[in-house]
Amino acid sequence: MPFVIDNSVVCGWFLANQSTDYTEAIARRLLDDGAIAPGLWPLELANVLRTACKRGAMIASQAREVAEQIAALPIAVDAQPPATQAILALALRYDLSSYDAAYLELALRLQLPIATQDTALAEAAMAAGVGMVR
């Protein structure tokens, strides 16, 4: 079954300090099930890569290679922008950033579990009834 994937998991695939057994398990599951991310995800990913370059964790050519590798993975980007009111309501209800609320909104709309390493988002997914990918 496909799932909503959060940038915190994807970052674990190329940043050693964010890699966990969970990110590795999700990487394996992704190949069989595929995933979907909200429209803001490419922006988040690009920002993480840029920050990694600025901090010296990788050079620009490595960041471009990571971006190409991730683009080849079975991760669809949702084309339907969520309503601001929906994001705000979820952010306020579950005390999430608007960015995390976008992942939750997508999971709720598609009735899919979320793969995340973010504790607040994981708790919100459980409370909202979509659950976590294990």
mmCIF file of C-alpha atoms in Angstrom:
data_model
loop_
_atom_site.group_PDB
_atom_site.id
_atom_site.type_symbol
_atom_site.label_atom_id
_atom_site.label_comp_id
_atom_site.label_asym_id
_atom_site.label_seq_id
_atom_site.Cartn_x
_atom_site.Cartn_y
_atom_site.Cartn_z
ATOM 1 C CA MET A 1 0.000 0.000 0.000
ATOM 2 C CA PRO A 2 1.391 3.456 -0.829
ATOM 3 C CA PHE A 3 2.062 5.924 1.965
ATOM 4 C CA VAL A 4 2.746 9.608 2.553
ATOM 5 C CA ILE A 5 6.451 10.208 2.994
ATOM 6 C CA ASP A 6 7.920 13.029 5.047
ATOM 7 C CA ASN A 7 11.168 14.785 4.228
ATOM 8 C CA SER A 8 12.637 13.643 7.568
ATOM 9 C CA VAL A 9 12.700 10.087 6.227
ATOM 10 C CA VAL A 10 14.133 11.001 2.832
ATOM 11 C CA CYS A 11 16.916 13.003 4.497
ATOM 12 C CA GLY A 12 17.971 9.882 6.361
ATOM 13 C CA TRP A 13 18.921 8.332 3.032
ATOM 14 C CA PHE A 14 21.668 10.857 2.302
ATOM 15 C CA LEU A 15 22.544 12.556 5.594
ATOM 16 C CA ALA A 16 24.390 10.203 7.936
ATOM 17 C CA ASN A 17 23.280 12.053 11.065
ATOM 18 C CA GLN A 18 19.616 11.439 10.145
ATOM 19 C CA SER A 19 19.942 7.821 9.026
ATOM 20 C CA THR A 20 18.174 5.285 11.244
ATOM 21 C CA ASP A 21 16.920 1.729 11.022
ATOM 22 C CA TYR A 22 13.503 3.272 10.341
ATOM 23 C CA THR A 23 14.694 5.289 7.318
ATOM 24 C CA GLU A 24 16.350 2.174 5.904
ATOM 25 C CA ALA A 25 13.185 0.110 6.387
ATOM 26 C CA ILE A 26 11.118 2.780 4.649
ATOM 27 C CA ALA A 27 13.602 2.872 1.757
ATOM 28 C CA ARG A 28 13.048 -0.851 1.201
ATOM 29 C CA ARG A 29 9.280 -0.527 1.498
ATOM 30 C CA LEU A 30 9.235 2.408 -0.928
ATOM 31 C CA LEU A 31 10.490 0.225 -3.745
ATOM 32 C CA ASP A 32 7.495 -2.105 -3.380
ATOM 33 C CA ASP A 33 4.720 0.288 -2.373
ATOM 34 C CA GLY A 34 5.588 3.742 -3.691
ATOM 35 C CA ALA A 35 4.866 6.947 -1.819
ATOM 36 C CA ILE A 36 3.362 10.381 -2.242
ATOM 37 C CA ALA A 37 4.436 13.733 -0.829
ATOM 38 C CA PRO A 38 2.747 17.125 -0.762
ATOM 39 C CA GLY A 39 3.671 19.793 -3.286
ATOM 40 C CA LEU A 40 5.927 21.567 -0.812
ATOM 41 C CA TRP A 41 8.214 18.538 -0.493
ATOM 42 C CA PRO A 42 10.557 19.384 -3.418
ATOM 43 C CA LEU A 43 11.138 22.799 -1.823
ATOM 44 C CA GLU A 44 11.922 21.245 1.544
ATOM 45 C CA LEU A 45 14.262 18.745 -0.070
ATOM 46 C CA ALA A 46 16.095 21.416 -2.060
ATOM 47 C CA ASN A 47 16.514 23.500 1.089
ATOM 48 C CA VAL A 48 17.995 20.571 3.022
ATOM 49 C CA LEU A 49 20.450 19.917 0.184
ATOM 50 C CA ARG A 50 21.396 23.610 0.045
ATOM 51 C CA THR A 51 21.911 23.694 3.814
ATOM 52 C CA ALA A 52 24.060 20.550 3.665
ATOM 53 C CA CYS A 53 26.260 22.276 1.093
ATOM 54 C CA LYS A 54 26.533 25.446 3.174
ATOM 55 C CA ARG A 55 27.521 23.416 6.250
ATOM 56 C CA GLY A 56 30.126 21.440 4.327
ATOM 57 C CA ALA A 57 28.310 18.124 4.655
ATOM 58 C CA MET A 58 28.371 17.770 0.863
ATOM 59 C CA ILE A 59 29.439 19.702 -2.193
ATOM 60 C CA ALA A 60 27.108 21.010 -4.888
ATOM 61 C CA SER A 61 27.824 18.171 -7.304
ATOM 62 C CA GLN A 62 26.923 15.634 -4.597
ATOM 63 C CA ALA A 63 23.708 17.523 -3.823
ATOM 64 C CA ARG A 64 22.745 17.488 -7.511
ATOM 65 C CA GLU A 65 23.447 13.740 -7.645
ATOM 66 C CA VAL A 66 21.283 13.133 -4.571
ATOM 67 C CA ALA A 67 18.480 15.193 -6.138
ATOM 68 C CA GLU A 68 18.689 13.121 -9.331
ATOM 69 C CA GLN A 69 18.647 9.838 -7.403
ATOM 70 C CA ILE A 70 15.646 10.888 -5.344
ATOM 71 C CA ALA A 71 13.805 12.093 -8.445
ATOM 72 C CA ALA A 72 14.134 8.575 -9.863
ATOM 73 C CA LEU A 73 12.428 6.990 -6.840
ATOM 74 C CA PRO A 74 8.736 6.033 -6.848
ATOM 75 C CA ILE A 75 7.646 9.149 -4.951
ATOM 76 C CA ALA A 76 4.785 11.055 -6.539
ATOM 77 C CA VAL A 77 4.262 14.713 -5.737
ATOM 78 C CA ASP A 78 0.647 15.631 -5.112
ATOM 79 C CA ALA A 79 -0.533 18.222 -7.604
ATOM 80 C CA GLN A 80 -3.573 19.349 -5.595
ATOM 81 C CA PRO A 81 -2.704 22.283 -3.369
ATOM 82 C CA PRO A 82 -4.373 22.040 0.026
ATOM 83 C CA ALA A 83 -6.695 24.800 1.156
ATOM 84 C CA THR A 84 -5.114 27.278 3.542
ATOM 85 C CA GLN A 85 -8.058 26.810 5.892
ATOM 86 C CA ALA A 86 -7.447 23.037 6.055
ATOM 87 C CA ILE A 87 -3.746 23.488 6.784
ATOM 88 C CA LEU A 88 -4.432 26.097 9.449
ATOM 89 C CA ALA A 89 -7.085 23.946 11.112
ATOM 90 C CA LEU A 90 -4.764 20.928 11.285
ATOM 91 C CA ALA A 91 -1.796 23.029 12.435
ATOM 92 C CA LEU A 92 -3.846 24.510 15.262
ATOM 93 C CA ARG A 93 -5.579 21.273 16.234
ATOM 94 C CA TYR A 94 -2.399 19.195 16.422
ATOM 95 C CA ASP A 95 0.134 21.970 17.192
ATOM 96 C CA LEU A 96 2.047 21.393 13.950
ATOM 97 C CA SER A 97 3.958 23.698 11.654
ATOM 98 C CA SER A 98 2.020 24.479 8.504
ATOM 99 C CA TYR A 99 4.565 22.365 6.612
ATOM 100 C CA ASP A 100 3.899 19.294 8.762
ATOM 101 C CA ALA A 101 0.166 19.980 8.565
ATOM 102 C CA ALA A 102 0.476 19.699 4.753
ATOM 103 C CA TYR A 103 1.733 16.124 5.134
ATOM 104 C CA LEU A 104 -1.104 15.317 7.525
ATOM 105 C CA GLU A 105 -3.689 16.907 5.224
ATOM 106 C CA LEU A 106 -2.475 14.743 2.340
ATOM 107 C CA ALA A 107 -2.583 11.602 4.475
ATOM 108 C CA LEU A 108 -6.108 12.394 5.633
ATOM 109 C CA ARG A 109 -7.333 13.254 2.145
ATOM 110 C CA LEU A 110 -5.922 10.036 0.661
ATOM 111 C CA GLN A 111 -6.453 7.928 3.795
ATOM 112 C CA LEU A 112 -2.825 6.782 3.819
ATOM 113 C CA PRO A 113 -0.391 6.311 6.709
ATOM 114 C CA ILE A 114 2.619 8.587 7.102
ATOM 115 C CA ALA A 115 6.304 7.640 7.182
ATOM 116 C CA THR A 116 8.031 10.227 9.353
ATOM 117 C CA GLN A 117 10.760 10.633 11.946
ATOM 118 C CA ASP A 118 9.113 13.804 13.253
ATOM 119 C CA THR A 119 7.601 13.060 16.666
ATOM 120 C CA ALA A 120 4.890 15.739 16.527
ATOM 121 C CA LEU A 121 3.767 14.655 13.061
ATOM 122 C CA ALA A 122 3.784 10.994 14.080
ATOM 123 C CA GLU A 123 1.639 11.762 17.125
ATOM 124 C CA ALA A 124 -0.756 13.838 15.012
ATOM 125 C CA ALA A 125 -1.042 11.035 12.432
ATOM 126 C CA MET A 126 -1.952 8.583 15.161
ATOM 127 C CA ALA A 127 -4.454 10.964 16.778
ATOM 128 C CA ALA A 128 -6.039 11.792 13.412
ATOM 129 C CA GLY A 129 -6.459 8.102 12.618
ATOM 130 C CA VAL A 130 -4.226 7.688 9.562
ATOM 131 C CA GLY A 131 -1.405 6.080 11.508
ATOM 132 C CA MET A 132 2.266 5.577 10.897
ATOM 133 C CA VAL A 133 4.141 3.357 8.504
ATOM 134 C CA ARG A 134 5.987 0.794 10.622
#
